[in-house]
Short mmCIF file of C-alpha atoms in Angstrom, two decimals:
data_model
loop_
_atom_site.label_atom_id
_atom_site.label_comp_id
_atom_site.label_asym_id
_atom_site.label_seq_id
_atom_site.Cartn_x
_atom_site.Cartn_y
_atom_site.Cartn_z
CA UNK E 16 -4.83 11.41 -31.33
CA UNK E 17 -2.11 9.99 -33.69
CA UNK E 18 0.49 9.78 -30.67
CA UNK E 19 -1.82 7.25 -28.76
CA UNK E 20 -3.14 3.31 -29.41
CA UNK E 21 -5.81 1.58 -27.84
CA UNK E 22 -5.04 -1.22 -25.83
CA UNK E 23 -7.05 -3.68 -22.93
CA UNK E 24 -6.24 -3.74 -19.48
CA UNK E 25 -8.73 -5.65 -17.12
CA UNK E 26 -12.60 -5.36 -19.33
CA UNK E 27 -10.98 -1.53 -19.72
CA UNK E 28 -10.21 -0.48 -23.47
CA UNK E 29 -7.68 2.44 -23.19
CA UNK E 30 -6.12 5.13 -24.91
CA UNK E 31 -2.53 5.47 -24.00
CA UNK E 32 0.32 7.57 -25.54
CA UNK E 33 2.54 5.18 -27.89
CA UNK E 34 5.63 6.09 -26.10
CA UNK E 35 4.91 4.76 -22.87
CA UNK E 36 4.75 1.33 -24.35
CA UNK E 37 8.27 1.72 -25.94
CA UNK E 38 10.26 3.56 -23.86
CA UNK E 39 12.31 2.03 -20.42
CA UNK E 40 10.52 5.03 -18.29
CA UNK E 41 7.41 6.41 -19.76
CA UNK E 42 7.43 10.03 -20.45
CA UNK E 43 4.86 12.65 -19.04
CA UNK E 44 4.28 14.19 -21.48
CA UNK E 45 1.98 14.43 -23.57
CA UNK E 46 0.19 12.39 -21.25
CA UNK E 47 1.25 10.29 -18.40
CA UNK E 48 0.48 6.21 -18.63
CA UNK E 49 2.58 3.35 -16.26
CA UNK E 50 2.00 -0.04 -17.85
CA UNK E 51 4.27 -1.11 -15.69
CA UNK E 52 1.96 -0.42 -12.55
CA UNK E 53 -0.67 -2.55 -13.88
CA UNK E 54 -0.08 -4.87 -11.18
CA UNK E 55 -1.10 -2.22 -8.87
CA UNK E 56 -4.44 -1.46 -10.67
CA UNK E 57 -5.44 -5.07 -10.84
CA UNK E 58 -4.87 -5.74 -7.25
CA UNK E 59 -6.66 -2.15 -6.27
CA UNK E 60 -9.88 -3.53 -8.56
CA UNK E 61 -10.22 -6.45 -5.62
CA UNK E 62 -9.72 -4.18 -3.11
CA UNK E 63 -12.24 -1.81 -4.00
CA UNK E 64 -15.05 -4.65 -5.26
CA UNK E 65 -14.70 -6.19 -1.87
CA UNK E 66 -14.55 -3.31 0.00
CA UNK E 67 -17.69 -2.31 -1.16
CA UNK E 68 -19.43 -5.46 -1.21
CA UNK E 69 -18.92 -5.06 2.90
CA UNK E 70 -19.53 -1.31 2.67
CA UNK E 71 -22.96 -0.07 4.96
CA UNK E 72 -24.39 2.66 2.78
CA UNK E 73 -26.65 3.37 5.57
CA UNK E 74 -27.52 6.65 4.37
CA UNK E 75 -27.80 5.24 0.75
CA UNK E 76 -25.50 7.78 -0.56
CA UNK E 77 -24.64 7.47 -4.15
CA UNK E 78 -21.03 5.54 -3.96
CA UNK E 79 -18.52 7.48 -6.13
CA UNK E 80 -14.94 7.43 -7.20
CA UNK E 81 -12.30 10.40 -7.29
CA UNK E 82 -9.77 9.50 -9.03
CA UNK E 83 -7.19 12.72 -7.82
CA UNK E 84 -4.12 12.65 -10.23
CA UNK E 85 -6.41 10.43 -13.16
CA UNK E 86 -3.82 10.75 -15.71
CA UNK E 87 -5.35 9.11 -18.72
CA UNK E 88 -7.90 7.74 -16.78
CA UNK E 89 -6.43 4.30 -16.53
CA UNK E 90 -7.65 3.62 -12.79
CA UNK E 91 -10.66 5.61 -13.01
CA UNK E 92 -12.22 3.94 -15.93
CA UNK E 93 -11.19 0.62 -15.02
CA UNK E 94 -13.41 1.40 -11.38
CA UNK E 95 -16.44 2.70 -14.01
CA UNK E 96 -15.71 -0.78 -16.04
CA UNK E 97 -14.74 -3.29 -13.73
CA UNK E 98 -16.32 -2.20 -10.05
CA UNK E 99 -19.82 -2.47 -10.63
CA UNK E 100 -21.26 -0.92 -6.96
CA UNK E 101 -19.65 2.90 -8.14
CA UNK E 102 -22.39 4.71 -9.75
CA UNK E 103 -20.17 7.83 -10.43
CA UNK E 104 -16.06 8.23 -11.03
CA UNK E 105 -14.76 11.62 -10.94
CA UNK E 106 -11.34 11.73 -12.78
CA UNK E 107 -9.05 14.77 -12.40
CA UNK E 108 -5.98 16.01 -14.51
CA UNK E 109 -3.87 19.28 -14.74
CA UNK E 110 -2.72 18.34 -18.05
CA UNK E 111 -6.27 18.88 -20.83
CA UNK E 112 -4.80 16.44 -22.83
CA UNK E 113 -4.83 13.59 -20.62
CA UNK E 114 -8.29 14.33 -19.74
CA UNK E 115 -9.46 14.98 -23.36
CA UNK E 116 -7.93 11.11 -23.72
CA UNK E 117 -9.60 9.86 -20.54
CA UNK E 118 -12.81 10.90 -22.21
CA UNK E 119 -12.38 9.22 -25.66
CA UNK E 120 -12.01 6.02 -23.50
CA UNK E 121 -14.79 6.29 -21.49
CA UNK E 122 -16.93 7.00 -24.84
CA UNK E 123 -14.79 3.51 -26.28
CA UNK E 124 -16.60 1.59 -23.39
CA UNK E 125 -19.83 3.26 -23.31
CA UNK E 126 -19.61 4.48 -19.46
CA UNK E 127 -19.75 8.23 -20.67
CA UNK E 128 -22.62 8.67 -17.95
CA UNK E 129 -20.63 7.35 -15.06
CA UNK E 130 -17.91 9.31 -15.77
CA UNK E 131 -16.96 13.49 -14.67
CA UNK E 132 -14.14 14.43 -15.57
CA UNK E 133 -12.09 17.90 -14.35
CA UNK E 134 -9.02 19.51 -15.02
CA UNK E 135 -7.46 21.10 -11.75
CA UNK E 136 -4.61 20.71 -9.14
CA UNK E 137 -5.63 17.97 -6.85
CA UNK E 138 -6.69 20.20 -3.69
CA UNK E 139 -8.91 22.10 -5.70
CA UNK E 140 -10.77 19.05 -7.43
CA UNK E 141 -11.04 17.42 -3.60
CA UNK E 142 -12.75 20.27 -2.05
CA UNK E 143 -14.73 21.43 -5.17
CA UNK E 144 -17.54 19.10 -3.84
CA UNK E 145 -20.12 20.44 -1.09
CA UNK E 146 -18.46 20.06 1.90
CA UNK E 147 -21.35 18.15 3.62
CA UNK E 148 -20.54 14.82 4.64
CA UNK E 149 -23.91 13.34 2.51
CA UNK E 150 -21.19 14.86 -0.42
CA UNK E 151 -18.10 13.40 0.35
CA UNK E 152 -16.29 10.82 -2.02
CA UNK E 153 -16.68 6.84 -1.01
CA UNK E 154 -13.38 5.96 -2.42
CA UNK E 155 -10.30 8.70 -3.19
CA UNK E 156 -6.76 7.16 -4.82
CA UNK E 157 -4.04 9.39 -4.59
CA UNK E 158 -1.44 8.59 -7.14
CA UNK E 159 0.95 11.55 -7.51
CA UNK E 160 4.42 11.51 -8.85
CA UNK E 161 6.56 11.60 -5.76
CA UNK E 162 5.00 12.34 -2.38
CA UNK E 163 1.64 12.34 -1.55
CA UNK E 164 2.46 13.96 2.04
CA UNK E 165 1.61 17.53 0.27
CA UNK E 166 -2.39 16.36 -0.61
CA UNK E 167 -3.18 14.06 2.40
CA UNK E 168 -4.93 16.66 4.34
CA UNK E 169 -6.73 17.39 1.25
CA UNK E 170 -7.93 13.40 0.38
CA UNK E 171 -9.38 13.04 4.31
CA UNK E 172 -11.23 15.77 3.61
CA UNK E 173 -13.36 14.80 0.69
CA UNK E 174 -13.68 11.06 2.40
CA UNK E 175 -17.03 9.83 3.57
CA UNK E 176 -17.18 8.40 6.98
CA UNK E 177 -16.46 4.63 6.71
CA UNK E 178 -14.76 5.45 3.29
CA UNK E 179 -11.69 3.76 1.71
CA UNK E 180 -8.56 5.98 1.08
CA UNK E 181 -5.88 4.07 -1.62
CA UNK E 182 -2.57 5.95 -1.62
CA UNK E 183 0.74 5.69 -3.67
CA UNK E 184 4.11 6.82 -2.65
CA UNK E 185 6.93 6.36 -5.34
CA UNK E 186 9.73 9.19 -3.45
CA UNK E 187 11.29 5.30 -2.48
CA UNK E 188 14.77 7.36 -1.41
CA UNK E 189 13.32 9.19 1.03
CA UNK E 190 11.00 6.56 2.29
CA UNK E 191 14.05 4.49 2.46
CA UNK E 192 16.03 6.44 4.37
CA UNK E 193 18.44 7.88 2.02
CA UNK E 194 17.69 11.24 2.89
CA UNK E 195 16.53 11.15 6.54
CA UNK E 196 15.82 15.20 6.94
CA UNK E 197 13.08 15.25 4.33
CA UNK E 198 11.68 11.68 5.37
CA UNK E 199 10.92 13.17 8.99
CA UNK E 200 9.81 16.31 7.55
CA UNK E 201 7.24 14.84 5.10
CA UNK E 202 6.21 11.62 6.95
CA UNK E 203 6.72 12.43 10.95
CA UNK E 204 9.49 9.77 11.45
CA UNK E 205 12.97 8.80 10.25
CA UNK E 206 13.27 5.89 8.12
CA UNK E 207 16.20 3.35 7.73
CA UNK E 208 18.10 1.68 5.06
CA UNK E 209 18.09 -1.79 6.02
CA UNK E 210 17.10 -5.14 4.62
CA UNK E 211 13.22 -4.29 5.95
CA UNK E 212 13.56 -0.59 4.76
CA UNK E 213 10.39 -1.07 2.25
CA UNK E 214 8.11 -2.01 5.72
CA UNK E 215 9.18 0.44 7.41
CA UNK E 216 9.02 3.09 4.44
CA UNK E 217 5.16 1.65 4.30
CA UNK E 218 4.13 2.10 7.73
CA UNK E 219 5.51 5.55 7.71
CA UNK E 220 2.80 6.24 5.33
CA UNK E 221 0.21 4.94 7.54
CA UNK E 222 1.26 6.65 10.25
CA UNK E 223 2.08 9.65 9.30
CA UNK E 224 -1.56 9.79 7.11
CA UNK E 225 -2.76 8.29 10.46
CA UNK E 226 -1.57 11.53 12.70
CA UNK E 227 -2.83 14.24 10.21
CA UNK E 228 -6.69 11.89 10.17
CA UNK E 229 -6.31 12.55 14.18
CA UNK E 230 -5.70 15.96 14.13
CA UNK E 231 -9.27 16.12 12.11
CA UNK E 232 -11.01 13.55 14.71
CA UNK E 233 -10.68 10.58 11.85
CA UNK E 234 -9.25 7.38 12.99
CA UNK E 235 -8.15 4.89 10.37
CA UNK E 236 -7.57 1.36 9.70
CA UNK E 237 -4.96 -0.41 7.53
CA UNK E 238 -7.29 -3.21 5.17
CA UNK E 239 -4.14 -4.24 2.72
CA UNK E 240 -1.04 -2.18 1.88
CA UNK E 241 2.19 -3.65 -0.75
CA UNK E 242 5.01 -2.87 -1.81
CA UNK E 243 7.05 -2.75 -5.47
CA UNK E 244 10.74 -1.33 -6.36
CA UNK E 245 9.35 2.00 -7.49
CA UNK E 246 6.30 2.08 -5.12
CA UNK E 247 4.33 2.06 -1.77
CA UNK E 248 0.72 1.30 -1.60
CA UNK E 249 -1.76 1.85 1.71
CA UNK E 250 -5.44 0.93 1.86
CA UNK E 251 -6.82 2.64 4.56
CA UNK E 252 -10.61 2.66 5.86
CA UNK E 253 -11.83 5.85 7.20
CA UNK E 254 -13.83 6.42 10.36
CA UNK E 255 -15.30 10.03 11.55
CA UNK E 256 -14.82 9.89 14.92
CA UNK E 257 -12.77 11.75 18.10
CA UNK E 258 -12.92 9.02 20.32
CA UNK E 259 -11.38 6.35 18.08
CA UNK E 260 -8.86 9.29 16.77
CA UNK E 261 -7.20 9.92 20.25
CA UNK E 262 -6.52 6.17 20.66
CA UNK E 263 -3.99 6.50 17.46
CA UNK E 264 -1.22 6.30 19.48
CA UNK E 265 -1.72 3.38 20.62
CA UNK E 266 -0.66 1.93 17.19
CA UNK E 267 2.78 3.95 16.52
CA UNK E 268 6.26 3.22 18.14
CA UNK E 269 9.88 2.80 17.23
CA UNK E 270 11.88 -0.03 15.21
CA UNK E 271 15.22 -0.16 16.95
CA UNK E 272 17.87 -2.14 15.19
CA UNK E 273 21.52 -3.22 15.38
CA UNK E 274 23.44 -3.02 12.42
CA UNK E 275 26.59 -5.02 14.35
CA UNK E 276 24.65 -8.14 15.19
CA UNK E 277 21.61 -8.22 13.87
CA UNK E 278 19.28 -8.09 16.91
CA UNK E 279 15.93 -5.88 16.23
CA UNK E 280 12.84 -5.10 18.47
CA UNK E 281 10.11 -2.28 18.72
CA UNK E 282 8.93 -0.08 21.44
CA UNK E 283 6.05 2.57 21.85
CA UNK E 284 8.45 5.13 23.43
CA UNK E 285 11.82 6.12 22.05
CA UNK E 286 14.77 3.64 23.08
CA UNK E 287 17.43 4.98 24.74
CA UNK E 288 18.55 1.75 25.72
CA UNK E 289 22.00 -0.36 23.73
CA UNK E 290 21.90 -3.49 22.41
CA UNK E 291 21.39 -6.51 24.84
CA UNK E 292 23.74 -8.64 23.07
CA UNK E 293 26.38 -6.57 21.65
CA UNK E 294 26.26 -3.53 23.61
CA UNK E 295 26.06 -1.46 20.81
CA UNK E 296 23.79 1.52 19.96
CA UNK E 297 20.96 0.79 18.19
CA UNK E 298 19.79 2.87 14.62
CA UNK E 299 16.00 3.50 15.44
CA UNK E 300 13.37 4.22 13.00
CA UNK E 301 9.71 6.53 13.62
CA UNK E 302 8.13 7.05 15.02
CA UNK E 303 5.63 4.84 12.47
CA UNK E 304 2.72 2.60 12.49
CA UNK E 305 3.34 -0.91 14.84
CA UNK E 306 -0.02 -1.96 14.54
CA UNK E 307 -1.75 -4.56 12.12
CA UNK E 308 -1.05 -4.05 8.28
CA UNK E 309 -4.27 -6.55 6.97
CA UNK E 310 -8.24 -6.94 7.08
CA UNK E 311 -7.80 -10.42 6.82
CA UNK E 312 -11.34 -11.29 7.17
CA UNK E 313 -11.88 -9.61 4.18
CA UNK E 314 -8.87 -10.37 1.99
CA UNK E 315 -10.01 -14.19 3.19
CA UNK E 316 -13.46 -13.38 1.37
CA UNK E 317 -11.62 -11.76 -1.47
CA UNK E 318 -9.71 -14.41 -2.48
CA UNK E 319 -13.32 -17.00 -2.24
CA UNK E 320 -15.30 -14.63 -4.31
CA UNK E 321 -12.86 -13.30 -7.05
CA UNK E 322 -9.71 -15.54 -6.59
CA UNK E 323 -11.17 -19.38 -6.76
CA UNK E 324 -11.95 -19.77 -10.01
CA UNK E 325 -9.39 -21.87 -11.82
CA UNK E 326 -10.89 -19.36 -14.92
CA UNK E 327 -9.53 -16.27 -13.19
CA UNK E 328 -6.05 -17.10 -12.11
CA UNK E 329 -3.87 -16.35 -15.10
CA UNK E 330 -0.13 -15.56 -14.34
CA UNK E 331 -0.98 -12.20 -12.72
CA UNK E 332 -3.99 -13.37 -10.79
CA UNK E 333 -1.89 -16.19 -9.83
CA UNK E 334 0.68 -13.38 -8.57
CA UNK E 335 -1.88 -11.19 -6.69
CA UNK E 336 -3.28 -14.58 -5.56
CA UNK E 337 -0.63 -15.16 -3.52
CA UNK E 338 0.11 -11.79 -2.28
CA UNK E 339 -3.33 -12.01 -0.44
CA UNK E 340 -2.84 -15.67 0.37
CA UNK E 341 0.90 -14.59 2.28
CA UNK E 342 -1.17 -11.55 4.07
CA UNK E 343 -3.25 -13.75 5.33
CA UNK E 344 -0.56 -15.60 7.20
CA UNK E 345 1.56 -12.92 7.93
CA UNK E 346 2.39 -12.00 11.39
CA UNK E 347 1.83 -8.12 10.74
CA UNK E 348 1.88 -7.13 14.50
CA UNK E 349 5.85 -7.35 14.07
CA UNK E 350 6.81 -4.47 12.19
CA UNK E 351 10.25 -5.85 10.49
CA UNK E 352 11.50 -9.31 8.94
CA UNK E 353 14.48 -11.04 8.59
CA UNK E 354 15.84 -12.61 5.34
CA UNK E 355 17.26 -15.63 4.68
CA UNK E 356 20.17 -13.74 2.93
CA UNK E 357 21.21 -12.11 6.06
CA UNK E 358 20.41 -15.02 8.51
CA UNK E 359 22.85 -17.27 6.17
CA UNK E 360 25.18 -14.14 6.73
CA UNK E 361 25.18 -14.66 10.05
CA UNK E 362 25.64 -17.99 10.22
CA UNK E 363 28.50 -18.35 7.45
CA UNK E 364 26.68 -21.27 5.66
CA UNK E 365 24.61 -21.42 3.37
CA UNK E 366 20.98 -20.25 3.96
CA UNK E 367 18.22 -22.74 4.09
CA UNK E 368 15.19 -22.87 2.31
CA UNK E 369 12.77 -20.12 4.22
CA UNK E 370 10.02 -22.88 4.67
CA UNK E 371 12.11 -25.12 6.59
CA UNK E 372 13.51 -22.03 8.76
CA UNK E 373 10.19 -20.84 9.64
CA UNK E 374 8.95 -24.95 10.45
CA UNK E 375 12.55 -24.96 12.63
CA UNK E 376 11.59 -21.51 14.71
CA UNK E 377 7.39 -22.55 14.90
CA UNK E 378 9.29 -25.91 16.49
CA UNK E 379 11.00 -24.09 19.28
CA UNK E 380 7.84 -22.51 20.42
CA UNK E 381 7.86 -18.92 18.48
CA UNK E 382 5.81 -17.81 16.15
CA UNK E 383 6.81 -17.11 12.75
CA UNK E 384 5.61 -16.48 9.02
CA UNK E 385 6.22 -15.44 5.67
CA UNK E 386 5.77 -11.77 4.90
CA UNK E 387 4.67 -10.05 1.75
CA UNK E 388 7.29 -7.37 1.50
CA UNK E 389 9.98 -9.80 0.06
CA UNK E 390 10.10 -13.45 -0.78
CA UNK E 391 12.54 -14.84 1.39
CA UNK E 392 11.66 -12.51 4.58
CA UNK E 393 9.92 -14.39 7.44
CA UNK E 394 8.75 -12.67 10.46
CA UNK E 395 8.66 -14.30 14.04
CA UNK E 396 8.84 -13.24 17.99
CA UNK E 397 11.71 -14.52 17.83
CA UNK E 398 15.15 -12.59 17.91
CA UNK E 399 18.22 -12.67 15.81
CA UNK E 400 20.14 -14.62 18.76
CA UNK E 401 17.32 -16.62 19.08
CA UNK E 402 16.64 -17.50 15.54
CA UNK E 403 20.77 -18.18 14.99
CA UNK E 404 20.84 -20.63 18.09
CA UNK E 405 17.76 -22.48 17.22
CA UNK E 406 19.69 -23.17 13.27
CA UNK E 407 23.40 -23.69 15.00
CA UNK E 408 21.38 -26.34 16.86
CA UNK E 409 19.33 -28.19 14.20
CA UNK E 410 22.65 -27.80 12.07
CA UNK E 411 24.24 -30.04 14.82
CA UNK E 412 21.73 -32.28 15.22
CA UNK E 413 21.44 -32.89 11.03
#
């Protein structure tokens, strides 16, 4: 083990490969470790605590972990360390080494007995369990390199019902709509490369996930989902049931936008319809997930019970802090924002602070919000026309 050091992330010691904490983009080889994504681990360790403190283990199954592409065990050992209610985390690897690694860790924190560990390609390890539902996983993060389209069918299969599925897409060109034939080939829907491109590359995960669940009579529920430069994350809870799986689409549509002037809207059919203000034809993304994004019930209780304590909220707690706190707020039954940047654009003036946009627009009788997908997006019933006569107006009036 003389190419890895031992470091602490979270209450988790770990063994990571000494390269990945030098070099710009940490190699694979010869074993994978992000400590860039520790952002996303921290946040996921709320997610899954609270999740399972309102989890009804009716059937008082034991609550595990499968930790799909494990790595070096970095998420799967911090469950074992930091998420008290999982008695057992399963943590899967192709590559031996990184497993071998995974394994020194979990001896470094004494949670060898919590811990399985397997080396096999990620379908394999999903099904290997009895197929009984009594047998299924609680939670199941799927972190691949790329896609995840290729293993979702796999991941809903191994999920209890009531379950929490955490998934990671990092193919951000596709998702983006740089390359629009594999984006509707992998995720159901075309995406586009807007200023809003990393909501709508998010809810094409959702929905897409959200289509292959209803073809095997699972329904699901968005409880949080984010989203980074190199990544997009979906929490999704898990429900076994026909009935609620034929009503998904009532929950997917189409994001039609203007590129000449702005103006953007959504629609549960495809639009065939031009722009109402410029005439022109609108770029339309989908079809994808229009419904809510947040349990905010519970992200409300996660921020009281882990996020309250002035002891806890160091810079990155602070961070996550208000993440939640912005989700909370958000208007996520609109699925797009505008930016300041582009509003200001629009106007040819300078932008004005977001706060005072969104007071300006709530003034006039919309609604209207801040939105977690960038800092100065706001989201509001408003329209572009409407938005840029309600500031022309207040401009005059200052």
């Amino acid at each position: 083990m003389d190419n890895f050091i031992q470091i602490t992330e979270g209450q988790t010691k770990l063994l990571v490969p000494k390269n990945s904490l030098l070099e710009k983009v940490p190699p694979r080889y010869p074993a994978f470790f992000n400590p860039l994504a520790r952002f996303n681990r921290d946040l996921s360790i709320y997610i899954y605590n609270i999740f399972l403190e309102e989890y009804n283990n009716t059937k008082n199954n034991q609550i595990t972990f499968a930790d799909a592409f494990g790595g070096i065990g970095s998420r799967g050992l911090r469950v074992a360390v930091e998420v008290p209610r999982v008695s057992k985390i399963y943590i899967n690897d192709i590559n031996e080494l990184a497993i071998i690694t995974a394994k020194e860790s979990a001896h470094l924190n004494n949670i060898d007995a919590k811990c399985i560990f397997s080396i096999n390609e990620v379908c394999k390890f999903l099904i290997s369990r009895p197929t009984e539902r009594n047998k299924r996983f609680t939670i199941v993060d799927l972190d691949p390199f790329g896609s995840p389209s290729p293993f979702i069918e796999c991941v809903l299969r191994s999920v209890e019902d009531e379950g929490l599925i955490s998934i990671t897409a990092t193919d951000t060109a596709v998702l983006s709509g740089i390359y629009q034939n594999v984006c509707l080939r992998k995720y159901f829907g075309l995406s586009i490369n807007n200023t809003y491109s990393n909501e709508v590359a998010t809810r094409l995960i959702v929905s897409s996930t959200a289509l292959i669940a209803a073809r095997l009579g699972i329904s699901l529920r968005p409880i949080f989902v984010h989203s980074n430069r190199h990544y997009f994350r979906v929490f999704l809870k898990v429900s076994i049931s026909n009935s609620k799986a034929n009503m998904v689409f009532d929950n997917l549509g189409y994001i039609k936008h203007c590129f000449k002037c702005g103006e953007r809207n959504f629609s549960s059919i495809y639009p065939k319809d031009l722009c109402s203000v410029c005439s022109s034809k609108f770029n339309v993304s989908g079809q994808l997930w229009t419904g809510k994004l947040f349990d905010k019930n519970m992200i409300l209780n996660l921020i009281k019970k882990y996020l309250s304590d002035d002891s806890a909220n160091d810079k990155k707690n602070q961070q996550i802090k208000q993440l939640f706190e912005i989700s909370i707020g958000e208007l996520d039954d609109i699925p797009y924002y505008f930016t300041v940047d582009e509003i200001g654009s629009m106007l040819r003036t300078s932008p004005k602070k977001l706060s005072k946009i969104i007071e300006e627009i709530i003034s006039s009788g919309y609604r209207a919000s801040r939105t977690i997908f960038r800092p100065t997006g706001l989201k509001t019933t408003a329209s572009m026309s409407d938005i840029l006569s309600i500031l022309k107006l207040e401009n005059e009036l200052d």
